[in-house]
PDB file of C-alpha atoms in Angstrom:
ATOM      1  CA  UNK A 111       4.230  32.948  69.370  1.00 68.00           C
ATOM      2  CA  UNK A 112       2.838  32.446  65.860  1.00 80.00           C
ATOM      3  CA  UNK A 113       4.111  29.651  63.660  1.00 87.00           C
ATOM      4  CA  UNK A 114       5.661  30.773  60.336  1.00 87.00           C
ATOM      5  CA  UNK A 115       2.629  29.517  58.410  1.00 91.00           C
ATOM      6  CA  UNK A 116       0.248  31.348  60.742  1.00 91.00           C
ATOM      7  CA  UNK A 117       2.338  34.514  60.485  1.00 91.00           C
ATOM      8  CA  UNK A 118       2.095  34.424  56.686  1.00 94.00           C
ATOM      9  CA  UNK A 119      -1.656  33.869  56.944  1.00 92.00           C
ATOM     10  CA  UNK A 120      -2.110  36.889  59.206  1.00 92.00           C
ATOM     11  CA  UNK A 121       0.188  38.991  57.008  1.00 93.00           C
ATOM     12  CA  UNK A 122      -1.876  38.131  53.928  1.00 94.00           C
ATOM     13  CA  UNK A 123      -5.092  39.015  55.760  1.00 91.00           C
ATOM     14  CA  UNK A 124      -3.638  42.347  56.902  1.00 89.00           C
ATOM     15  CA  UNK A 125      -1.801  43.429  53.785  1.00 92.00           C
ATOM     16  CA  UNK A 126      -3.976  42.222  50.897  1.00 94.00           C
ATOM     17  CA  UNK A 127      -7.605  41.909  49.882  1.00 93.00           C
ATOM     18  CA  UNK A 128      -7.303  38.136  49.683  1.00 90.00           C
ATOM     19  CA  UNK A 129     -10.629  36.603  50.809  1.00 86.00           C
ATOM     20  CA  UNK A 130      -9.294  34.899  53.915  1.00 83.00           C
ATOM     21  CA  UNK A 131     -11.102  35.041  57.272  1.00 82.00           C
ATOM     22  CA  UNK A 132      -9.667  37.535  59.727  1.00 76.00           C
ATOM     23  CA  UNK A 133      -7.705  35.714  62.448  1.00 77.00           C
ATOM     24  CA  UNK A 134      -9.290  35.709  65.889  1.00 77.00           C
ATOM     25  CA  UNK A 135      -6.459  36.644  68.202  1.00 78.00           C
ATOM     26  CA  UNK A 136      -5.321  39.633  70.243  1.00 79.00           C
ATOM     27  CA  UNK A 137      -3.272  41.974  68.068  1.00 81.00           C
ATOM     28  CA  UNK A 138      -0.251  42.640  70.239  1.00 88.00           C
ATOM     29  CA  UNK A 139       3.423  43.277  69.523  1.00 91.00           C
ATOM     30  CA  UNK A 140       4.277  39.587  69.322  1.00 91.00           C
ATOM     31  CA  UNK A 141       1.744  39.199  66.511  1.00 92.00           C
ATOM     32  CA  UNK A 142       2.979  42.415  64.901  1.00 92.00           C
ATOM     33  CA  UNK A 143       6.556  41.152  64.987  1.00 94.00           C
ATOM     34  CA  UNK A 144       5.594  37.855  63.361  1.00 94.00           C
ATOM     35  CA  UNK A 145       3.580  39.614  60.665  1.00 93.00           C
ATOM     36  CA  UNK A 146       6.415  41.982  59.762  1.00 95.00           C
ATOM     37  CA  UNK A 147       8.834  39.073  59.551  1.00 96.00           C
ATOM     38  CA  UNK A 148       6.449  37.472  57.040  1.00 96.00           C
ATOM     39  CA  UNK A 149       5.835  40.609  54.952  1.00 96.00           C
ATOM     40  CA  UNK A 150       8.410  39.647  52.255  1.00 97.00           C
ATOM     41  CA  UNK A 151       6.475  36.415  51.689  1.00 97.00           C
ATOM     42  CA  UNK A 152       3.439  38.557  50.859  1.00 97.00           C
ATOM     43  CA  UNK A 153       5.680  40.433  48.435  1.00 97.00           C
ATOM     44  CA  UNK A 154       6.694  37.165  46.788  1.00 97.00           C
ATOM     45  CA  UNK A 155       3.036  36.170  46.391  1.00 97.00           C
ATOM     46  CA  UNK A 156       2.096  39.574  44.974  1.00 97.00           C
ATOM     47  CA  UNK A 157       5.114  39.549  42.670  1.00 97.00           C
ATOM     48  CA  UNK A 158       4.303  36.096  41.355  1.00 97.00           C
ATOM     49  CA  UNK A 159       0.673  37.085  40.811  1.00 97.00           C
ATOM     50  CA  UNK A 160       1.663  40.298  39.031  1.00 98.00           C
ATOM     51  CA  UNK A 161       4.131  38.461  36.793  1.00 98.00           C
ATOM     52  CA  UNK A 162       1.509  35.859  35.925  1.00 98.00           C
ATOM     53  CA  UNK A 163      -1.051  38.547  35.136  1.00 97.00           C
ATOM     54  CA  UNK A 164       1.437  40.444  32.983  1.00 98.00           C
ATOM     55  CA  UNK A 165       2.444  37.278  31.122  1.00 97.00           C
ATOM     56  CA  UNK A 166      -1.199  36.508  30.385  1.00 97.00           C
ATOM     57  CA  UNK A 167      -1.907  40.046  29.146  1.00 97.00           C
ATOM     58  CA  UNK A 168       1.216  39.999  26.976  1.00 97.00           C
ATOM     59  CA  UNK A 169      -0.485  37.401  24.770  1.00 96.00           C
ATOM     60  CA  UNK A 170      -2.987  40.090  23.754  1.00 95.00           C
ATOM     61  CA  UNK A 171      -2.458  43.147  21.547  1.00 95.00           C
ATOM     62  CA  UNK A 172      -2.206  45.501  24.515  1.00 97.00           C
ATOM     63  CA  UNK A 173       0.886  47.775  24.449  1.00 97.00           C
ATOM     64  CA  UNK A 174       3.555  46.984  27.016  1.00 97.00           C
ATOM     65  CA  UNK A 175       3.049  50.357  28.727  1.00 96.00           C
ATOM     66  CA  UNK A 176      -0.663  49.653  29.082  1.00 97.00           C
ATOM     67  CA  UNK A 177       0.056  46.273  30.655  1.00 97.00           C
ATOM     68  CA  UNK A 178       2.524  47.946  33.013  1.00 97.00           C
ATOM     69  CA  UNK A 179      -0.148  50.452  34.021  1.00 97.00           C
ATOM     70  CA  UNK A 180      -2.678  47.677  34.614  1.00 98.00           C
ATOM     71  CA  UNK A 181      -0.171  45.817  36.799  1.00 98.00           C
ATOM     72  CA  UNK A 182       0.324  48.970  38.892  1.00 97.00           C
ATOM     73  CA  UNK A 183      -3.446  49.308  39.260  1.00 97.00           C
ATOM     74  CA  UNK A 184      -3.829  45.621  40.110  1.00 97.00           C
ATOM     75  CA  UNK A 185      -1.194  45.882  42.848  1.00 97.00           C
ATOM     76  CA  UNK A 186      -2.901  48.961  44.287  1.00 96.00           C
ATOM     77  CA  UNK A 187      -6.235  47.126  44.359  1.00 96.00           C
ATOM     78  CA  UNK A 188      -4.679  43.981  45.833  1.00 97.00           C
ATOM     79  CA  UNK A 189      -3.187  45.979  48.723  1.00 95.00           C
ATOM     80  CA  UNK A 190      -6.218  48.263  49.246  1.00 93.00           C
ATOM     81  CA  UNK A 191      -4.077  51.195  48.110  1.00 94.00           C
ATOM     82  CA  UNK A 192      -2.672  51.397  51.641  1.00 94.00           C
ATOM     83  CA  UNK A 193       0.947  51.717  50.544  1.00 95.00           C
ATOM     84  CA  UNK A 194       0.137  54.527  48.120  1.00 95.00           C
ATOM     85  CA  UNK A 195      -1.864  56.225  50.872  1.00 93.00           C
ATOM     86  CA  UNK A 196       1.148  55.898  53.180  1.00 93.00           C
ATOM     87  CA  UNK A 197       3.377  57.320  50.465  1.00 95.00           C
ATOM     88  CA  UNK A 198       1.069  60.315  50.045  1.00 94.00           C
ATOM     89  CA  UNK A 199       0.879  61.051  53.773  1.00 92.00           C
ATOM     90  CA  UNK A 200       4.626  60.615  54.213  1.00 93.00           C
ATOM     91  CA  UNK A 201       5.389  62.934  51.292  1.00 93.00           C
ATOM     92  CA  UNK A 202       3.186  65.643  52.758  1.00 90.00           C
ATOM     93  CA  UNK A 203       4.776  65.169  56.178  1.00 90.00           C
ATOM     94  CA  UNK A 204       8.332  65.364  54.878  1.00 90.00           C
ATOM     95  CA  UNK A 205       7.413  68.349  52.732  1.00 88.00           C
ATOM     96  CA  UNK A 206       6.470  70.547  55.672  1.00 86.00           C
ATOM     97  CA  UNK A 207       8.702  72.428  58.083  1.00 81.00           C
ATOM     98  CA  UNK A 208       8.579  72.117  61.818  1.00 81.00           C
ATOM     99  CA  UNK A 209       8.981  69.682  64.712  1.00 84.00           C
ATOM    100  CA  UNK A 210       7.641  66.108  64.750  1.00 84.00           C
ATOM    101  CA  UNK A 211       4.341  67.324  66.166  1.00 84.00           C
ATOM    102  CA  UNK A 212       3.805  69.527  63.112  1.00 85.00           C
ATOM    103  CA  UNK A 213       4.750  66.683  60.765  1.00 85.00           C
ATOM    104  CA  UNK A 214       2.252  64.376  62.482  1.00 81.00           C
ATOM    105  CA  UNK A 215      -0.455  67.023  62.203  1.00 81.00           C
ATOM    106  CA  UNK A 216       0.129  67.399  58.460  1.00 84.00           C
ATOM    107  CA  UNK A 217       0.145  63.628  57.913  1.00 84.00           C
ATOM    108  CA  UNK A 218      -3.192  63.280  59.721  1.00 79.00           C
ATOM    109  CA  UNK A 219      -4.809  66.266  58.033  1.00 76.00           C
ATOM    110  CA  UNK A 220      -6.685  64.162  55.466  1.00 69.00           C
ATOM    111  CA  UNK A 221      -6.618  65.838  52.020  1.00 77.00           C
ATOM    112  CA  UNK A 222      -3.563  65.123  49.887  1.00 77.00           C
ATOM    113  CA  UNK A 223      -1.306  68.121  49.444  1.00 83.00           C
ATOM    114  CA  UNK A 224       0.921  69.050  46.502  1.00 85.00           C
ATOM    115  CA  UNK A 225       3.844  66.972  47.751  1.00 90.00           C
ATOM    116  CA  UNK A 226       1.601  63.921  48.028  1.00 91.00           C
ATOM    117  CA  UNK A 227       0.116  64.318  44.558  1.00 93.00           C
ATOM    118  CA  UNK A 228       3.490  64.915  42.919  1.00 95.00           C
ATOM    119  CA  UNK A 229       5.195  62.014  44.704  1.00 95.00           C
ATOM    120  CA  UNK A 230       2.461  59.439  44.093  1.00 96.00           C
ATOM    121  CA  UNK A 231       2.172  60.492  40.450  1.00 96.00           C
ATOM    122  CA  UNK A 232       5.929  60.261  39.913  1.00 97.00           C
ATOM    123  CA  UNK A 233       6.194  56.851  41.597  1.00 97.00           C
ATOM    124  CA  UNK A 234       3.285  55.381  39.639  1.00 96.00           C
ATOM    125  CA  UNK A 235       4.632  56.701  36.327  1.00 97.00           C
ATOM    126  CA  UNK A 236       8.094  55.273  36.976  1.00 97.00           C
ATOM    127  CA  UNK A 237       6.633  51.947  38.028  1.00 98.00           C
ATOM    128  CA  UNK A 238       4.295  51.588  35.067  1.00 96.00           C
ATOM    129  CA  UNK A 239       7.036  52.476  32.564  1.00 97.00           C
ATOM    130  CA  UNK A 240       9.490  50.201  34.359  1.00 98.00           C
ATOM    131  CA  UNK A 241       7.050  47.317  34.535  1.00 98.00           C
ATOM    132  CA  UNK A 242       6.171  47.859  30.881  1.00 97.00           C
ATOM    133  CA  UNK A 243       9.849  47.675  29.909  1.00 97.00           C
ATOM    134  CA  UNK A 244      10.389  44.446  31.836  1.00 98.00           C
ATOM    135  CA  UNK A 245       7.205  43.010  30.322  1.00 97.00           C
ATOM    136  CA  UNK A 246       8.325  43.950  26.803  1.00 96.00           C
ATOM    137  CA  UNK A 247      11.512  41.941  27.379  1.00 96.00           C
ATOM    138  CA  UNK A 248       9.584  39.037  28.957  1.00 96.00           C
ATOM    139  CA  UNK A 249      11.574  39.435  32.162  1.00 96.00           C
ATOM    140  CA  UNK A 250       8.882  37.955  34.386  1.00 97.00           C
ATOM    141  CA  UNK A 251      11.264  36.955  37.163  1.00 97.00           C
ATOM    142  CA  UNK A 252      12.692  40.473  37.477  1.00 97.00           C
ATOM    143  CA  UNK A 253       9.171  41.923  37.570  1.00 98.00           C
ATOM    144  CA  UNK A 254       8.250  39.663  40.477  1.00 98.00           C
ATOM    145  CA  UNK A 255      11.595  40.355  42.173  1.00 98.00           C
ATOM    146  CA  UNK A 256      11.139  44.133  42.076  1.00 98.00           C
ATOM    147  CA  UNK A 257       7.740  43.859  43.750  1.00 98.00           C
ATOM    148  CA  UNK A 258       9.050  41.479  46.407  1.00 97.00           C
ATOM    149  CA  UNK A 259      12.142  43.590  47.143  1.00 97.00           C
ATOM    150  CA  UNK A 260      10.014  46.555  48.113  1.00 96.00           C
ATOM    151  CA  UNK A 261       8.583  44.638  51.077  1.00 96.00           C
ATOM    152  CA  UNK A 262      12.035  44.231  52.602  1.00 97.00           C
ATOM    153  CA  UNK A 263      12.053  47.972  53.307  1.00 97.00           C
ATOM    154  CA  UNK A 264       9.115  47.460  55.691  1.00 97.00           C
ATOM    155  CA  UNK A 265      11.169  44.888  57.628  1.00 97.00           C
ATOM    156  CA  UNK A 266      14.133  47.281  57.712  1.00 98.00           C
ATOM    157  CA  UNK A 267      11.863  50.065  58.960  1.00 97.00           C
ATOM    158  CA  UNK A 268      10.909  47.937  61.970  1.00 97.00           C
ATOM    159  CA  UNK A 269      14.495  47.357  63.093  1.00 96.00           C
ATOM    160  CA  UNK A 270      15.278  47.691  66.788  1.00 92.00           C
ATOM    161  CA  UNK A 271      16.930  51.098  66.626  1.00 90.00           C
ATOM    162  CA  UNK A 272      13.746  52.821  65.449  1.00 94.00           C
ATOM    163  CA  UNK A 273      10.883  53.448  67.850  1.00 93.00           C
ATOM    164  CA  UNK A 274       7.228  54.186  67.144  1.00 93.00           C
ATOM    165  CA  UNK A 275       6.232  57.777  66.401  1.00 89.00           C
ATOM    166  CA  UNK A 276       3.044  57.381  68.458  1.00 89.00           C
ATOM    167  CA  UNK A 277       2.069  55.165  71.396  1.00 88.00           C
ATOM    168  CA  UNK A 278      -0.926  53.832  69.461  1.00 86.00           C
ATOM    169  CA  UNK A 279      -1.579  52.666  65.911  1.00 87.00           C
ATOM    170  CA  UNK A 280       0.168  50.257  63.571  1.00 90.00           C
ATOM    171  CA  UNK A 281       3.607  51.736  64.196  1.00 91.00           C
ATOM    172  CA  UNK A 282       3.366  51.043  67.918  1.00 92.00           C
ATOM    173  CA  UNK A 283       2.471  47.444  67.102  1.00 93.00           C
ATOM    174  CA  UNK A 284       5.494  46.725  64.909  1.00 95.00           C
ATOM    175  CA  UNK A 285       8.240  49.326  65.467  1.00 95.00           C
ATOM    176  CA  UNK A 286      11.483  47.932  66.858  1.00 94.00           C
ATOM    177  CA  UNK A 287      10.393  44.298  66.507  1.00 95.00           C
ATOM    178  CA  UNK A 288      12.836  43.155  63.803  1.00 96.00           C
ATOM    179  CA  UNK A 289      16.466  42.146  64.192  1.00 93.00           C
ATOM    180  CA  UNK A 290      17.584  38.788  62.828  1.00 95.00           C
ATOM    181  CA  UNK A 291      14.889  38.931  60.142  1.00 96.00           C
ATOM    182  CA  UNK A 292      16.561  41.997  58.600  1.00 97.00           C
ATOM    183  CA  UNK A 293      19.752  40.006  58.086  1.00 97.00           C
ATOM    184  CA  UNK A 294      17.973  36.851  56.937  1.00 97.00           C
ATOM    185  CA  UNK A 295      15.789  38.603  54.374  1.00 97.00           C
ATOM    186  CA  UNK A 296      18.733  40.641  53.067  1.00 97.00           C
ATOM    187  CA  UNK A 297      20.660  37.420  52.425  1.00 97.00           C
ATOM    188  CA  UNK A 298      17.633  35.766  50.821  1.00 97.00           C
ATOM    189  CA  UNK A 299      17.014  38.818  48.643  1.00 97.00           C
ATOM    190  CA  UNK A 300      20.662  38.903  47.560  1.00 97.00           C
ATOM    191  CA  UNK A 301      20.437  35.262  46.525  1.00 97.00           C
ATOM    192  CA  UNK A 302      17.232  36.021  44.624  1.00 97.00           C
ATOM    193  CA  UNK A 303      18.973  38.922  42.908  1.00 97.00           C
ATOM    194  CA  UNK A 304      21.842  36.636  41.889  1.00 97.00           C
ATOM    195  CA  UNK A 305      19.332  34.362  40.152  1.00 95.00           C
ATOM    196  CA  UNK A 306      18.628  37.154  37.655  1.00 95.00           C
ATOM    197  CA  UNK A 307      21.681  35.928  35.764  1.00 92.00           C
ATOM    198  CA  UNK A 308      20.799  32.240  35.878  1.00 89.00           C
ATOM    199  CA  UNK A 309      19.267  30.452  32.910  1.00 84.00           C
ATOM    200  CA  UNK A 310      18.926  26.743  32.050  1.00 80.00           C
ATOM    201  CA  UNK A 311      21.829  27.073  29.617  1.00 83.00           C
ATOM    202  CA  UNK A 312      24.312  29.346  31.376  1.00 86.00           C
ATOM    203  CA  UNK A 313      25.056  31.986  33.976  1.00 89.00           C
ATOM    204  CA  UNK A 314      25.134  35.637  32.920  1.00 91.00           C
ATOM    205  CA  UNK A 315      27.597  36.991  35.479  1.00 94.00           C
ATOM    206  CA  UNK A 316      26.800  40.610  34.658  1.00 94.00           C
ATOM    207  CA  UNK A 317      23.060  40.129  35.221  1.00 95.00           C
ATOM    208  CA  UNK A 318      23.725  38.185  38.418  1.00 96.00           C
ATOM    209  CA  UNK A 319      25.968  40.934  39.803  1.00 96.00           C
ATOM    210  CA  UNK A 320      23.411  43.549  38.791  1.00 97.00           C
ATOM    211  CA  UNK A 321      20.685  41.697  40.693  1.00 97.00           C
ATOM    212  CA  UNK A 322      22.807  41.589  43.840  1.00 97.00           C
ATOM    213  CA  UNK A 323      23.762  45.263  43.508  1.00 98.00           C
ATOM    214  CA  UNK A 324      20.125  46.278  43.038  1.00 98.00           C
ATOM    215  CA  UNK A 325      19.221  44.385  46.207  1.00 98.00           C
ATOM    216  CA  UNK A 326      21.980  46.179  48.101  1.00 98.00           C
ATOM    217  CA  UNK A 327      20.802  49.553  46.808  1.00 98.00           C
ATOM    218  CA  UNK A 328      17.212  48.847  47.894  1.00 98.00           C
ATOM    219  CA  UNK A 329      18.409  47.820  51.365  1.00 98.00           C
ATOM    220  CA  UNK A 330      20.632  50.883  51.779  1.00 98.00           C
ATOM    221  CA  UNK A 331      17.970  53.235  50.409  1.00 97.00           C
ATOM    222  CA  UNK A 332      15.351  51.678  52.692  1.00 97.00           C
ATOM    223  CA  UNK A 333      17.662  51.994  55.701  1.00 97.00           C
ATOM    224  CA  UNK A 334      18.360  55.660  54.955  1.00 97.00           C
ATOM    225  CA  UNK A 335      14.741  56.534  54.147  1.00 97.00           C
ATOM    226  CA  UNK A 336      13.288  55.013  57.306  1.00 97.00           C
ATOM    227  CA  UNK A 337      16.018  56.575  59.464  1.00 96.00           C
ATOM    228  CA  UNK A 338      15.340  59.978  57.899  1.00 95.00           C
ATOM    229  CA  UNK A 339      11.604  59.627  58.477  1.00 94.00           C
ATOM    230  CA  UNK A 340      12.194  58.596  62.086  1.00 94.00           C
ATOM    231  CA  UNK A 341      14.279  61.733  62.670  1.00 92.00           C
ATOM    232  CA  UNK A 342      11.663  64.020  61.131  1.00 92.00           C
ATOM    233  CA  UNK A 343       8.645  62.351  62.735  1.00 91.00           C
ATOM    234  CA  UNK A 344      10.056  61.219  66.041  1.00 91.00           C
ATOM    235  CA  UNK A 345       9.699  57.570  65.086  1.00 92.00           C
ATOM    236  CA  UNK A 346       8.128  55.158  62.632  1.00 93.00           C
ATOM    237  CA  UNK A 347       4.470  54.709  61.728  1.00 93.00           C
ATOM    238  CA  UNK A 348       2.469  52.651  59.248  1.00 93.00           C
ATOM    239  CA  UNK A 349       2.535  55.396  56.619  1.00 94.00           C
ATOM    240  CA  UNK A 350       6.337  55.386  56.559  1.00 96.00           C
ATOM    241  CA  UNK A 351       6.402  51.615  56.104  1.00 96.00           C
ATOM    242  CA  UNK A 352       3.935  51.837  53.213  1.00 96.00           C
ATOM    243  CA  UNK A 353       5.940  54.623  51.617  1.00 97.00           C
ATOM    244  CA  UNK A 354       9.111  52.582  52.014  1.00 97.00           C
ATOM    245  CA  UNK A 355       7.524  49.656  50.198  1.00 98.00           C
ATOM    246  CA  UNK A 356       6.505  51.794  47.214  1.00 98.00           C
ATOM    247  CA  UNK A 357       9.897  53.501  47.035  1.00 97.00           C
ATOM    248  CA  UNK A 358      11.647  50.133  47.335  1.00 97.00           C
ATOM    249  CA  UNK A 359       9.710  48.752  44.361  1.00 98.00           C
ATOM    250  CA  UNK A 360      10.502  51.893  42.363  1.00 98.00           C
ATOM    251  CA  UNK A 361      14.227  51.761  43.115  1.00 98.00           C
ATOM    252  CA  UNK A 362      14.330  48.059  42.298  1.00 98.00           C
ATOM    253  CA  UNK A 363      12.612  48.329  38.922  1.00 98.00           C
ATOM    254  CA  UNK A 364      14.820  51.223  37.871  1.00 98.00           C
ATOM    255  CA  UNK A 365      17.942  49.393  39.002  1.00 97.00           C
ATOM    256  CA  UNK A 366      17.012  46.237  37.109  1.00 97.00           C
ATOM    257  CA  UNK A 367      16.621  48.246  33.906  1.00 97.00           C
ATOM    258  CA  UNK A 368      19.898  50.190  34.142  1.00 93.00           C
TER     259      UNK A 368
END
């Protein structure tokens, strides 16, 4: 059983390009479970880094939309583009007709199809405009929160009711491993959303309620999306979890700007 600190370390080594040595341990389901429990911490680190980068670039003459685009690119580079790749494969899989075997074949086919291109393009455009809007208003906390909230969808996707689509691969390592963590991270995320309305001088009740509602929407959307993917694909795989993360970030940034 990994300690929480060790779980975060392994999660960072798996999910980012951070220059940390790869852990020397057998990669079994107990490790996979610990890593998925720690995924939101990786989201917090990425969100904080993205907010810091955006704040630094905002001191230049770069337009807000350009900074938003650069933040999207930086996040893609920091995560090896794996979530965008998962989004592309999942979009192509959901866009085809047929049984789970056919969906799996399309997802493994390699070249991105029209559904993949359209979905990834739409998500990146929404994110860069959304990030740019938050940056223009100097809402650094909300920017970091949106990025962190997306990672909760990966935890939700690994809940006990959903099995792995294939007996091998990342999905088999992590599917069905999360239970209490789903509840814990939902509560933590709701509290983080409430802090959107908190300032040193006062509490903006409307902003606080909005933050909590956005968190609830991300959780519900993530629950529905992963359940839908599991029905179409016969279970969960790593691509679905990556797609869920990107969609979670997108839903969160839109919700925070409504």
